PDB file of C-alpha atoms in Angstrom:
ATOM      1  CA  UNK A   1     -63.146  30.233   4.552  1.00  0.00           C
ATOM      2  CA  UNK A   2     -63.353  31.315   0.915  1.00  0.00           C
ATOM      3  CA  UNK A   3     -59.860  32.237  -0.290  1.00  0.00           C
ATOM      4  CA  UNK A   4     -60.011  35.134  -2.734  1.00  0.00           C
ATOM      5  CA  UNK A   5     -57.192  36.213  -5.011  1.00  0.00           C
ATOM      6  CA  UNK A   6     -56.483  39.682  -6.360  1.00  0.00           C
ATOM      7  CA  UNK A   7     -55.546  38.266  -9.790  1.00  0.00           C
ATOM      8  CA  UNK A   8     -55.641  35.233 -12.056  1.00  0.00           C
ATOM      9  CA  UNK A   9     -52.720  33.723 -10.118  1.00  0.00           C
ATOM     10  CA  UNK A  10     -52.943  30.619  -7.940  1.00  0.00           C
ATOM     11  CA  UNK A  11     -53.772  32.049  -4.493  1.00  0.00           C
ATOM     12  CA  UNK A  12     -51.776  29.328  -2.740  1.00  0.00           C
ATOM     13  CA  UNK A  13     -48.635  29.320  -4.909  1.00  0.00           C
ATOM     14  CA  UNK A  14     -45.589  31.032  -3.423  1.00  0.00           C
ATOM     15  CA  UNK A  15     -42.204  31.644  -5.019  1.00  0.00           C
ATOM     16  CA  UNK A  16     -39.154  32.351  -2.850  1.00  0.00           C
ATOM     17  CA  UNK A  17     -36.153  34.057  -4.439  1.00  0.00           C
ATOM     18  CA  UNK A  18     -33.086  33.043  -2.438  1.00  0.00           C
ATOM     19  CA  UNK A  19     -32.648  29.641  -0.803  1.00  0.00           C
ATOM     20  CA  UNK A  20     -30.222  30.693   1.909  1.00  0.00           C
ATOM     21  CA  UNK A  21     -30.968  30.580   5.626  1.00  0.00           C
ATOM     22  CA  UNK A  22     -33.896  33.012   5.519  1.00  0.00           C
ATOM     23  CA  UNK A  23     -35.410  31.706   2.276  1.00  0.00           C
ATOM     24  CA  UNK A  24     -35.223  28.021   3.216  1.00  0.00           C
ATOM     25  CA  UNK A  25     -36.499  28.624   6.745  1.00  0.00           C
ATOM     26  CA  UNK A  26     -39.368  30.697   5.328  1.00  0.00           C
ATOM     27  CA  UNK A  27     -40.311  27.738   3.130  1.00  0.00           C
ATOM     28  CA  UNK A  28     -40.221  25.529   6.232  1.00  0.00           C
ATOM     29  CA  UNK A  29     -42.410  27.957   8.200  1.00  0.00           C
ATOM     30  CA  UNK A  30     -44.917  28.092   5.348  1.00  0.00           C
ATOM     31  CA  UNK A  31     -45.030  24.290   5.242  1.00  0.00           C
ATOM     32  CA  UNK A  32     -45.765  24.175   8.962  1.00  0.00           C
ATOM     33  CA  UNK A  33     -48.478  26.842   8.555  1.00  0.00           C
ATOM     34  CA  UNK A  34     -50.122  24.688   5.889  1.00  0.00           C
ATOM     35  CA  UNK A  35     -51.270  27.686   3.845  1.00  0.00           C
ATOM     36  CA  UNK A  36     -49.374  27.048   0.590  1.00  0.00           C
ATOM     37  CA  UNK A  37     -50.134  24.345  -1.948  1.00  0.00           C
ATOM     38  CA  UNK A  38     -46.994  25.036  -3.970  1.00  0.00           C
ATOM     39  CA  UNK A  39     -43.627  26.531  -2.965  1.00  0.00           C
ATOM     40  CA  UNK A  40     -40.834  27.043  -5.471  1.00  0.00           C
ATOM     41  CA  UNK A  41     -37.296  27.870  -4.324  1.00  0.00           C
ATOM     42  CA  UNK A  42     -35.230  29.899  -6.789  1.00  0.00           C
ATOM     43  CA  UNK A  43     -31.549  30.514  -6.188  1.00  0.00           C
ATOM     44  CA  UNK A  44     -28.447  31.334  -8.206  1.00  0.00           C
ATOM     45  CA  UNK A  45     -27.023  28.171  -6.608  1.00  0.00           C
ATOM     46  CA  UNK A  46     -29.456  25.650  -8.120  1.00  0.00           C
ATOM     47  CA  UNK A  47     -27.948  22.727  -6.185  1.00  0.00           C
ATOM     48  CA  UNK A  48     -28.536  24.526  -2.894  1.00  0.00           C
ATOM     49  CA  UNK A  49     -32.179  25.094  -3.834  1.00  0.00           C
ATOM     50  CA  UNK A  50     -32.537  21.455  -4.879  1.00  0.00           C
ATOM     51  CA  UNK A  51     -31.051  20.260  -1.596  1.00  0.00           C
ATOM     52  CA  UNK A  52     -33.364  22.454   0.476  1.00  0.00           C
ATOM     53  CA  UNK A  53     -36.389  21.288  -1.529  1.00  0.00           C
ATOM     54  CA  UNK A  54     -35.415  17.644  -1.081  1.00  0.00           C
ATOM     55  CA  UNK A  55     -34.966  18.108   2.658  1.00  0.00           C
ATOM     56  CA  UNK A  56     -38.337  19.845   3.002  1.00  0.00           C
ATOM     57  CA  UNK A  57     -40.139  17.241   0.904  1.00  0.00           C
ATOM     58  CA  UNK A  58     -38.943  14.460   3.186  1.00  0.00           C
ATOM     59  CA  UNK A  59     -41.256  15.878   5.849  1.00  0.00           C
ATOM     60  CA  UNK A  60     -44.274  15.963   3.542  1.00  0.00           C
ATOM     61  CA  UNK A  61     -46.150  13.249   5.443  1.00  0.00           C
ATOM     62  CA  UNK A  62     -46.195  15.422   8.587  1.00  0.00           C
ATOM     63  CA  UNK A  63     -47.864  18.500   7.076  1.00  0.00           C
ATOM     64  CA  UNK A  64     -50.767  19.440   4.830  1.00  0.00           C
ATOM     65  CA  UNK A  65     -50.240  18.576   1.148  1.00  0.00           C
ATOM     66  CA  UNK A  66     -47.734  20.921  -0.478  1.00  0.00           C
ATOM     67  CA  UNK A  67     -45.443  20.681  -3.491  1.00  0.00           C
ATOM     68  CA  UNK A  68     -41.942  22.052  -2.838  1.00  0.00           C
ATOM     69  CA  UNK A  69     -39.396  22.193  -5.637  1.00  0.00           C
ATOM     70  CA  UNK A  70     -36.343  24.038  -6.925  1.00  0.00           C
ATOM     71  CA  UNK A  71     -37.212  26.170  -9.919  1.00  0.00           C
ATOM     72  CA  UNK A  72     -36.108  29.091 -12.021  1.00  0.00           C
ATOM     73  CA  UNK A  73     -37.655  32.489 -12.701  1.00  0.00           C
ATOM     74  CA  UNK A  74     -40.180  31.035 -15.132  1.00  0.00           C
ATOM     75  CA  UNK A  75     -41.713  29.265 -12.118  1.00  0.00           C
ATOM     76  CA  UNK A  76     -42.740  32.671 -10.757  1.00  0.00           C
ATOM     77  CA  UNK A  77     -45.584  32.482 -13.269  1.00  0.00           C
ATOM     78  CA  UNK A  78     -48.986  32.297 -11.548  1.00  0.00           C
ATOM     79  CA  UNK A  79     -47.476  32.717  -8.060  1.00  0.00           C
ATOM     80  CA  UNK A  80     -49.708  34.841  -5.848  1.00  0.00           C
ATOM     81  CA  UNK A  81     -46.836  35.977  -3.607  1.00  0.00           C
ATOM     82  CA  UNK A  82     -43.164  36.245  -4.536  1.00  0.00           C
ATOM     83  CA  UNK A  83     -40.879  36.529  -1.513  1.00  0.00           C
ATOM     84  CA  UNK A  84     -37.445  38.040  -2.110  1.00  0.00           C
ATOM     85  CA  UNK A  85     -34.753  37.022   0.382  1.00  0.00           C
ATOM     86  CA  UNK A  86     -31.761  37.011  -2.005  1.00  0.00           C
ATOM     87  CA  UNK A  87     -28.905  39.463  -1.605  1.00  0.00           C
ATOM     88  CA  UNK A  88     -25.522  40.092  -0.064  1.00  0.00           C
ATOM     89  CA  UNK A  89     -24.959  40.173   3.684  1.00  0.00           C
ATOM     90  CA  UNK A  90     -23.176  43.079   5.314  1.00  0.00           C
ATOM     91  CA  UNK A  91     -19.479  42.428   5.728  1.00  0.00           C
ATOM     92  CA  UNK A  92     -17.209  43.668   8.543  1.00  0.00           C
ATOM     93  CA  UNK A  93     -16.237  47.322   7.985  1.00  0.00           C
ATOM     94  CA  UNK A  94     -18.747  47.629   5.131  1.00  0.00           C
ATOM     95  CA  UNK A  95     -20.980  50.693   5.374  1.00  0.00           C
ATOM     96  CA  UNK A  96     -24.745  50.471   5.164  1.00  0.00           C
ATOM     97  CA  UNK A  97     -24.624  52.563   1.992  1.00  0.00           C
ATOM     98  CA  UNK A  98     -22.175  50.125   0.407  1.00  0.00           C
ATOM     99  CA  UNK A  99     -24.564  47.273   1.199  1.00  0.00           C
ATOM    100  CA  UNK A 100     -27.511  49.221  -0.216  1.00  0.00           C
ATOM    101  CA  UNK A 101     -25.676  49.828  -3.482  1.00  0.00           C
ATOM    102  CA  UNK A 102     -24.523  46.208  -3.714  1.00  0.00           C
ATOM    103  CA  UNK A 103     -28.014  44.802  -3.150  1.00  0.00           C
ATOM    104  CA  UNK A 104     -29.590  47.373  -5.454  1.00  0.00           C
ATOM    105  CA  UNK A 105     -27.402  46.045  -8.258  1.00  0.00           C
ATOM    106  CA  UNK A 106     -28.524  42.499  -7.393  1.00  0.00           C
ATOM    107  CA  UNK A 107     -32.174  43.603  -7.425  1.00  0.00           C
ATOM    108  CA  UNK A 108     -31.676  45.211 -10.842  1.00  0.00           C
ATOM    109  CA  UNK A 109     -31.092  41.659 -12.100  1.00  0.00           C
ATOM    110  CA  UNK A 110     -33.761  39.918  -9.998  1.00  0.00           C
ATOM    111  CA  UNK A 111     -36.800  42.179 -10.434  1.00  0.00           C
ATOM    112  CA  UNK A 112     -36.865  42.214 -14.271  1.00  0.00           C
ATOM    113  CA  UNK A 113     -36.625  38.401 -14.241  1.00  0.00           C
ATOM    114  CA  UNK A 114     -39.645  38.230 -11.937  1.00  0.00           C
ATOM    115  CA  UNK A 115     -41.743  40.712 -13.909  1.00  0.00           C
ATOM    116  CA  UNK A 116     -40.926  38.928 -17.168  1.00  0.00           C
ATOM    117  CA  UNK A 117     -43.082  36.027 -15.985  1.00  0.00           C
ATOM    118  CA  UNK A 118     -45.509  37.594 -13.524  1.00  0.00           C
ATOM    119  CA  UNK A 119     -47.105  41.044 -13.518  1.00  0.00           C
ATOM    120  CA  UNK A 120     -49.855  40.282 -11.031  1.00  0.00           C
ATOM    121  CA  UNK A 121     -48.165  38.932  -7.907  1.00  0.00           C
ATOM    122  CA  UNK A 122     -47.601  40.610  -4.566  1.00  0.00           C
ATOM    123  CA  UNK A 123     -43.868  41.182  -4.053  1.00  0.00           C
ATOM    124  CA  UNK A 124     -42.730  40.699  -0.450  1.00  0.00           C
ATOM    125  CA  UNK A 125     -39.208  41.994   0.178  1.00  0.00           C
ATOM    126  CA  UNK A 126     -37.204  40.598   3.095  1.00  0.00           C
ATOM    127  CA  UNK A 127     -33.606  41.358   2.053  1.00  0.00           C
ATOM    128  CA  UNK A 128     -31.884  44.093   4.076  1.00  0.00           C
ATOM    129  CA  UNK A 129     -31.834  47.041   4.195  1.00  0.00           C
ATOM    130  CA  UNK A 130     -35.480  46.160   3.701  1.00  0.00           C
ATOM    131  CA  UNK A 131     -37.045  49.650   3.533  1.00  0.00           C
ATOM    132  CA  UNK A 132     -34.703  50.948   0.838  1.00  0.00           C
ATOM    133  CA  UNK A 133     -34.937  47.678  -1.107  1.00  0.00           C
ATOM    134  CA  UNK A 134     -38.743  47.749  -0.915  1.00  0.00           C
ATOM    135  CA  UNK A 135     -38.546  51.214  -2.490  1.00  0.00           C
ATOM    136  CA  UNK A 136     -36.069  49.913  -5.087  1.00  0.00           C
ATOM    137  CA  UNK A 137     -38.414  47.006  -5.890  1.00  0.00           C
ATOM    138  CA  UNK A 138     -41.345  49.383  -6.282  1.00  0.00           C
ATOM    139  CA  UNK A 139     -39.393  51.556  -8.739  1.00  0.00           C
ATOM    140  CA  UNK A 140     -37.896  48.679 -10.729  1.00  0.00           C
ATOM    141  CA  UNK A 141     -41.085  46.617 -10.983  1.00  0.00           C
ATOM    142  CA  UNK A 142     -43.531  49.386 -11.790  1.00  0.00           C
ATOM    143  CA  UNK A 143     -46.096  47.503  -9.687  1.00  0.00           C
ATOM    144  CA  UNK A 144     -48.854  49.378  -7.817  1.00  0.00           C
ATOM    145  CA  UNK A 145     -47.762  50.424  -4.328  1.00  0.00           C
ATOM    146  CA  UNK A 146     -50.336  48.077  -2.788  1.00  0.00           C
ATOM    147  CA  UNK A 147     -48.511  45.055  -4.208  1.00  0.00           C
ATOM    148  CA  UNK A 148     -44.968  45.863  -3.062  1.00  0.00           C
ATOM    149  CA  UNK A 149     -44.462  45.125   0.633  1.00  0.00           C
ATOM    150  CA  UNK A 150     -41.428  44.967   2.878  1.00  0.00           C
ATOM    151  CA  UNK A 151     -41.265  42.759   5.963  1.00  0.00           C
ATOM    152  CA  UNK A 152     -40.512  46.038   7.722  1.00  0.00           C
ATOM    153  CA  UNK A 153     -40.712  46.105  11.511  1.00  0.00           C
ATOM    154  CA  UNK A 154     -43.039  43.116  11.909  1.00  0.00           C
ATOM    155  CA  UNK A 155     -40.236  41.192  13.609  1.00  0.00           C
ATOM    156  CA  UNK A 156     -39.091  44.256  15.604  1.00  0.00           C
ATOM    157  CA  UNK A 157     -42.634  44.702  16.916  1.00  0.00           C
ATOM    158  CA  UNK A 158     -42.699  41.046  17.956  1.00  0.00           C
ATOM    159  CA  UNK A 159     -39.371  41.479  19.751  1.00  0.00           C
ATOM    160  CA  UNK A 160     -40.783  44.591  21.447  1.00  0.00           C
ATOM    161  CA  UNK A 161     -43.856  42.732  22.680  1.00  0.00           C
ATOM    162  CA  UNK A 162     -41.766  39.752  23.753  1.00  0.00           C
ATOM    163  CA  UNK A 163     -39.403  41.854  25.884  1.00  0.00           C
ATOM    164  CA  UNK A 164     -42.270  43.762  27.509  1.00  0.00           C
ATOM    165  CA  UNK A 165     -44.058  40.483  28.255  1.00  0.00           C
ATOM    166  CA  UNK A 166     -40.964  39.024  29.901  1.00  0.00           C
ATOM    167  CA  UNK A 167     -40.438  42.197  31.898  1.00  0.00           C
ATOM    168  CA  UNK A 168     -44.042  42.244  33.125  1.00  0.00           C
ATOM    169  CA  UNK A 169     -44.464  38.494  33.484  1.00  0.00           C
ATOM    170  CA  UNK A 170     -47.448  38.198  31.157  1.00  0.00           C
ATOM    171  CA  UNK A 171     -48.112  36.522  27.802  1.00  0.00           C
ATOM    172  CA  UNK A 172     -46.834  38.363  24.726  1.00  0.00           C
ATOM    173  CA  UNK A 173     -50.288  37.955  23.153  1.00  0.00           C
ATOM    174  CA  UNK A 174     -51.649  40.355  25.798  1.00  0.00           C
ATOM    175  CA  UNK A 175     -49.137  43.072  24.887  1.00  0.00           C
ATOM    176  CA  UNK A 176     -50.011  45.441  22.050  1.00  0.00           C
ATOM    177  CA  UNK A 177     -47.260  47.720  20.825  1.00  0.00           C
ATOM    178  CA  UNK A 178     -45.430  48.698  17.676  1.00  0.00           C
ATOM    179  CA  UNK A 179     -42.011  49.583  16.385  1.00  0.00           C
ATOM    180  CA  UNK A 180     -42.358  51.956  13.419  1.00  0.00           C
ATOM    181  CA  UNK A 181     -40.120  53.705  10.905  1.00  0.00           C
ATOM    182  CA  UNK A 182     -36.979  52.072   9.617  1.00  0.00           C
ATOM    183  CA  UNK A 183     -36.132  48.434  10.215  1.00  0.00           C
ATOM    184  CA  UNK A 184     -32.777  49.443  11.610  1.00  0.00           C
ATOM    185  CA  UNK A 185     -30.946  51.870  13.837  1.00  0.00           C
ATOM    186  CA  UNK A 186     -33.490  54.712  13.590  1.00  0.00           C
ATOM    187  CA  UNK A 187     -36.559  52.585  14.382  1.00  0.00           C
ATOM    188  CA  UNK A 188     -39.090  54.142  16.766  1.00  0.00           C
ATOM    189  CA  UNK A 189     -40.824  52.366  19.686  1.00  0.00           C
ATOM    190  CA  UNK A 190     -44.356  53.750  20.106  1.00  0.00           C
ATOM    191  CA  UNK A 191     -44.569  53.767  23.896  1.00  0.00           C
ATOM    192  CA  UNK A 192     -47.441  56.278  23.954  1.00  0.00           C
ATOM    193  CA  UNK A 193     -49.830  53.705  22.419  1.00  0.00           C
ATOM    194  CA  UNK A 194     -48.423  50.518  23.951  1.00  0.00           C
ATOM    195  CA  UNK A 195     -51.008  48.756  26.080  1.00  0.00           C
ATOM    196  CA  UNK A 196     -51.488  45.615  28.128  1.00  0.00           C
ATOM    197  CA  UNK A 197     -54.985  44.118  28.204  1.00  0.00           C
ATOM    198  CA  UNK A 198     -56.368  47.433  26.935  1.00  0.00           C
ATOM    199  CA  UNK A 199     -54.577  49.473  29.602  1.00  0.00           C
ATOM    200  CA  UNK A 200     -51.960  52.001  28.480  1.00  0.00           C
ATOM    201  CA  UNK A 201     -48.484  51.054  29.644  1.00  0.00           C
ATOM    202  CA  UNK A 202     -48.218  54.253  31.747  1.00  0.00           C
ATOM    203  CA  UNK A 203     -51.340  53.237  33.633  1.00  0.00           C
ATOM    204  CA  UNK A 204     -50.466  49.558  33.829  1.00  0.00           C
ATOM    205  CA  UNK A 205     -47.031  50.016  35.390  1.00  0.00           C
ATOM    206  CA  UNK A 206     -48.350  51.368  38.732  1.00  0.00           C
ATOM    207  CA  UNK A 207     -50.564  48.280  39.175  1.00  0.00           C
ATOM    208  CA  UNK A 208     -47.902  45.824  38.025  1.00  0.00           C
ATOM    209  CA  UNK A 209     -46.130  43.793  40.695  1.00  0.00           C
ATOM    210  CA  UNK A 210     -42.796  44.052  38.858  1.00  0.00           C
ATOM    211  CA  UNK A 211     -40.359  46.545  40.329  1.00  0.00           C
ATOM    212  CA  UNK A 212     -38.945  48.045  37.105  1.00  0.00           C
ATOM    213  CA  UNK A 213     -35.891  50.321  37.045  1.00  0.00           C
ATOM    214  CA  UNK A 214     -36.600  53.829  35.772  1.00  0.00           C
ATOM    215  CA  UNK A 215     -34.521  53.338  32.608  1.00  0.00           C
ATOM    216  CA  UNK A 216     -36.225  50.088  31.655  1.00  0.00           C
ATOM    217  CA  UNK A 217     -37.911  51.491  28.554  1.00  0.00           C
ATOM    218  CA  UNK A 218     -34.611  52.656  27.108  1.00  0.00           C
ATOM    219  CA  UNK A 219     -33.125  49.237  27.824  1.00  0.00           C
ATOM    220  CA  UNK A 220     -36.009  47.432  26.101  1.00  0.00           C
ATOM    221  CA  UNK A 221     -35.839  49.706  23.037  1.00  0.00           C
ATOM    222  CA  UNK A 222     -32.069  49.223  22.871  1.00  0.00           C
ATOM    223  CA  UNK A 223     -32.410  45.431  23.058  1.00  0.00           C
ATOM    224  CA  UNK A 224     -34.988  45.436  20.270  1.00  0.00           C
ATOM    225  CA  UNK A 225     -32.811  47.591  18.018  1.00  0.00           C
ATOM    226  CA  UNK A 226     -29.660  45.577  18.649  1.00  0.00           C
ATOM    227  CA  UNK A 227     -31.265  42.111  18.714  1.00  0.00           C
ATOM    228  CA  UNK A 228     -30.007  41.066  15.280  1.00  0.00           C
ATOM    229  CA  UNK A 229     -26.464  42.216  16.067  1.00  0.00           C
ATOM    230  CA  UNK A 230     -26.447  40.164  19.269  1.00  0.00           C
ATOM    231  CA  UNK A 231     -27.757  37.050  17.503  1.00  0.00           C
ATOM    232  CA  UNK A 232     -25.296  37.412  14.615  1.00  0.00           C
ATOM    233  CA  UNK A 233     -22.447  37.796  17.106  1.00  0.00           C
ATOM    234  CA  UNK A 234     -23.408  34.469  18.675  1.00  0.00           C
ATOM    235  CA  UNK A 235     -24.529  32.310  15.732  1.00  0.00           C
ATOM    236  CA  UNK A 236     -23.624  34.191  12.555  1.00  0.00           C
ATOM    237  CA  UNK A 237     -27.084  34.989  11.198  1.00  0.00           C
ATOM    238  CA  UNK A 238     -30.771  35.305  12.002  1.00  0.00           C
ATOM    239  CA  UNK A 239     -33.489  33.345  10.238  1.00  0.00           C
ATOM    240  CA  UNK A 240     -35.991  31.548  12.517  1.00  0.00           C
ATOM    241  CA  UNK A 241     -37.937  34.564  13.802  1.00  0.00           C
ATOM    242  CA  UNK A 242     -37.572  36.352  10.450  1.00  0.00           C
ATOM    243  CA  UNK A 243     -39.159  33.380   8.705  1.00  0.00           C
ATOM    244  CA  UNK A 244     -42.023  33.304  11.221  1.00  0.00           C
ATOM    245  CA  UNK A 245     -42.620  37.021  10.630  1.00  0.00           C
ATOM    246  CA  UNK A 246     -42.717  36.475   6.862  1.00  0.00           C
ATOM    247  CA  UNK A 247     -45.091  33.530   7.273  1.00  0.00           C
ATOM    248  CA  UNK A 248     -47.370  35.750   9.371  1.00  0.00           C
ATOM    249  CA  UNK A 249     -47.510  38.337   6.569  1.00  0.00           C
ATOM    250  CA  UNK A 250     -48.176  35.635   3.971  1.00  0.00           C
ATOM    251  CA  UNK A 251     -51.000  34.219   6.089  1.00  0.00           C
ATOM    252  CA  UNK A 252     -52.618  37.651   6.337  1.00  0.00           C
ATOM    253  CA  UNK A 253     -52.505  37.980   2.539  1.00  0.00           C
ATOM    254  CA  UNK A 254     -53.675  34.496   1.579  1.00  0.00           C
ATOM    255  CA  UNK A 255     -56.472  34.389   4.146  1.00  0.00           C
ATOM    256  CA  UNK A 256     -57.541  37.981   3.427  1.00  0.00           C
ATOM    257  CA  UNK A 257     -57.360  38.683   7.167  1.00  0.00           C
ATOM    258  CA  UNK A 258     -57.264  42.492   7.212  1.00  0.00           C
ATOM    259  CA  UNK A 259     -54.605  41.992   9.883  1.00  0.00           C
ATOM    260  CA  UNK A 260     -52.754  45.021  11.235  1.00  0.00           C
ATOM    261  CA  UNK A 261     -49.018  44.487  10.768  1.00  0.00           C
ATOM    262  CA  UNK A 262     -46.097  46.909  10.688  1.00  0.00           C
ATOM    263  CA  UNK A 263     -45.023  46.133   7.130  1.00  0.00           C
ATOM    264  CA  UNK A 264     -42.975  48.556   5.046  1.00  0.00           C
ATOM    265  CA  UNK A 265     -44.731  50.307   2.174  1.00  0.00           C
ATOM    266  CA  UNK A 266     -44.688  53.549   0.194  1.00  0.00           C
ATOM    267  CA  UNK A 267     -45.504  56.597   2.284  1.00  0.00           C
ATOM    268  CA  UNK A 268     -48.104  58.937   0.786  1.00  0.00           C
ATOM    269  CA  UNK A 269     -48.203  61.907   3.153  1.00  0.00           C
ATOM    270  CA  UNK A 270     -48.224  60.091   6.488  1.00  0.00           C
ATOM    271  CA  UNK A 271     -46.828  62.588   9.026  1.00  0.00           C
ATOM    272  CA  UNK A 272     -45.715  64.710   6.048  1.00  0.00           C
ATOM    273  CA  UNK A 273     -43.588  61.929   4.518  1.00  0.00           C
ATOM    274  CA  UNK A 274     -43.804  60.652   0.965  1.00  0.00           C
ATOM    275  CA  UNK A 275     -41.765  58.858  -1.713  1.00  0.00           C
ATOM    276  CA  UNK A 276     -39.976  56.447   0.611  1.00  0.00           C
ATOM    277  CA  UNK A 277     -40.914  53.116   2.154  1.00  0.00           C
ATOM    278  CA  UNK A 278     -41.252  52.850   5.936  1.00  0.00           C
ATOM    279  CA  UNK A 279     -43.181  50.774   8.455  1.00  0.00           C
ATOM    280  CA  UNK A 280     -46.433  51.853  10.042  1.00  0.00           C
ATOM    281  CA  UNK A 281     -49.329  49.734  11.321  1.00  0.00           C
ATOM    282  CA  UNK A 282     -51.019  48.640   8.110  1.00  0.00           C
ATOM    283  CA  UNK A 283     -54.107  46.652   7.175  1.00  0.00           C
ATOM    284  CA  UNK A 284     -52.844  43.642   5.191  1.00  0.00           C
ATOM    285  CA  UNK A 285     -55.208  41.554   3.076  1.00  0.00           C
ATOM    286  CA  UNK A 286     -55.350  39.693  -0.222  1.00  0.00           C
ATOM    287  CA  UNK A 287     -54.712  42.932  -2.118  1.00  0.00           C
ATOM    288  CA  UNK A 288     -51.461  43.402  -0.222  1.00  0.00           C
ATOM    289  CA  UNK A 289     -51.544  46.826   1.401  1.00  0.00           C
ATOM    290  CA  UNK A 290     -55.122  47.611   2.355  1.00  0.00           C
ATOM    291  CA  UNK A 291     -54.587  50.839   4.275  1.00  0.00           C
ATOM    292  CA  UNK A 292     -51.709  52.482   6.136  1.00  0.00           C
ATOM    293  CA  UNK A 293     -52.926  53.769   9.491  1.00  0.00           C
ATOM    294  CA  UNK A 294     -52.164  57.246  10.838  1.00  0.00           C
ATOM    295  CA  UNK A 295     -51.797  56.737  14.577  1.00  0.00           C
ATOM    296  CA  UNK A 296     -52.002  59.548  17.156  1.00  0.00           C
ATOM    297  CA  UNK A 297     -48.257  59.562  17.923  1.00  0.00           C
ATOM    298  CA  UNK A 298     -46.851  61.971  20.480  1.00  0.00           C
ATOM    299  CA  UNK A 299     -44.568  64.775  19.303  1.00  0.00           C
ATOM    300  CA  UNK A 300     -41.333  62.962  20.150  1.00  0.00           C
ATOM    301  CA  UNK A 301     -42.399  59.852  18.227  1.00  0.00           C
ATOM    302  CA  UNK A 302     -43.451  61.918  15.213  1.00  0.00           C
ATOM    303  CA  UNK A 303     -40.125  63.725  15.190  1.00  0.00           C
ATOM    304  CA  UNK A 304     -38.159  60.476  15.356  1.00  0.00           C
ATOM    305  CA  UNK A 305     -40.281  58.959  12.575  1.00  0.00           C
ATOM    306  CA  UNK A 306     -39.685  61.975  10.324  1.00  0.00           C
ATOM    307  CA  UNK A 307     -35.947  61.893  11.046  1.00  0.00           C
ATOM    308  CA  UNK A 308     -35.895  58.206  10.121  1.00  0.00           C
ATOM    309  CA  UNK A 309     -37.547  59.050   6.799  1.00  0.00           C
ATOM    310  CA  UNK A 310     -35.147  61.899   6.014  1.00  0.00           C
ATOM    311  CA  UNK A 311     -32.132  59.613   6.450  1.00  0.00           C
ATOM    312  CA  UNK A 312     -33.600  56.917   4.195  1.00  0.00           C
ATOM    313  CA  UNK A 313     -34.588  59.421   1.504  1.00  0.00           C
ATOM    314  CA  UNK A 314     -31.034  60.719   1.378  1.00  0.00           C
ATOM    315  CA  UNK A 315     -29.798  57.161   0.865  1.00  0.00           C
ATOM    316  CA  UNK A 316     -32.413  56.521  -1.850  1.00  0.00           C
ATOM    317  CA  UNK A 317     -31.329  59.651  -3.736  1.00  0.00           C
ATOM    318  CA  UNK A 318     -27.802  58.241  -4.022  1.00  0.00           C
ATOM    319  CA  UNK A 319     -29.046  55.219  -5.983  1.00  0.00           C
ATOM    320  CA  UNK A 320     -29.259  55.073  -9.763  1.00  0.00           C
ATOM    321  CA  UNK A 321     -32.869  53.953 -10.237  1.00  0.00           C
TER     322      UNK A 321
END
């Protein structure tokens, strides 16, 4: 396959800002994928980044050739994709708005350092709250909307498909369904378009051998929404599945796949929403955002999506951007 690049940058060079659990595991997932020729880890704790790079390099003989090293912001130069995982984690009794403001201040330091060395990369935001911080990154960077992407509900959609597959006893790859809106408490499961092997879920259920309780959909949606909380309660943080989701987005960009993924990007009139970043099924290719798709949602799903947007816009207005 011919790998094309949207700019003069190295199409296979990736910079990761933040070498914590998510950043380091993302580097590991990218190594396993074999799609990057160069990965630089940049962290305020340089020793941590050096240690992660050393650890990853010790497995170099088991994967395709890749150079992994600890760098600084100048190493963002010529990177095709810059993944941002740095930021503060939410503390007990800390409000979501407090976290947004704290991470916005961190991003006000990070984004200018990135753009000082690279004006052509695709910026992929992973730090939470990801939708607001994708919007913050867009405003601070001045980049075109196509080149500022949030990891959005890509992982939520995978969780959704996984839970449906377990419930129905079929492979997750045969389940097609999306979580849209905010990556968070107001996310929206799109049941009206969920299908198994091309059959809408409403039509599949009567021919399924599984005896599902009537409230099963609510239970699945609740488990998807609260998945991170449950994992954090048990092990302190989430990073494996997040890293796999990020690697999937990176693969779609580098290989120019035109893959449909529920990444977060700037809304431009979808369902009457604009000037905020949210997740909708989106064509992702080597330009970043190819096209955001307007799906035929039912009225309840549209209403929930709009409500999700209103809440996020109110939060965005409180920030000094």
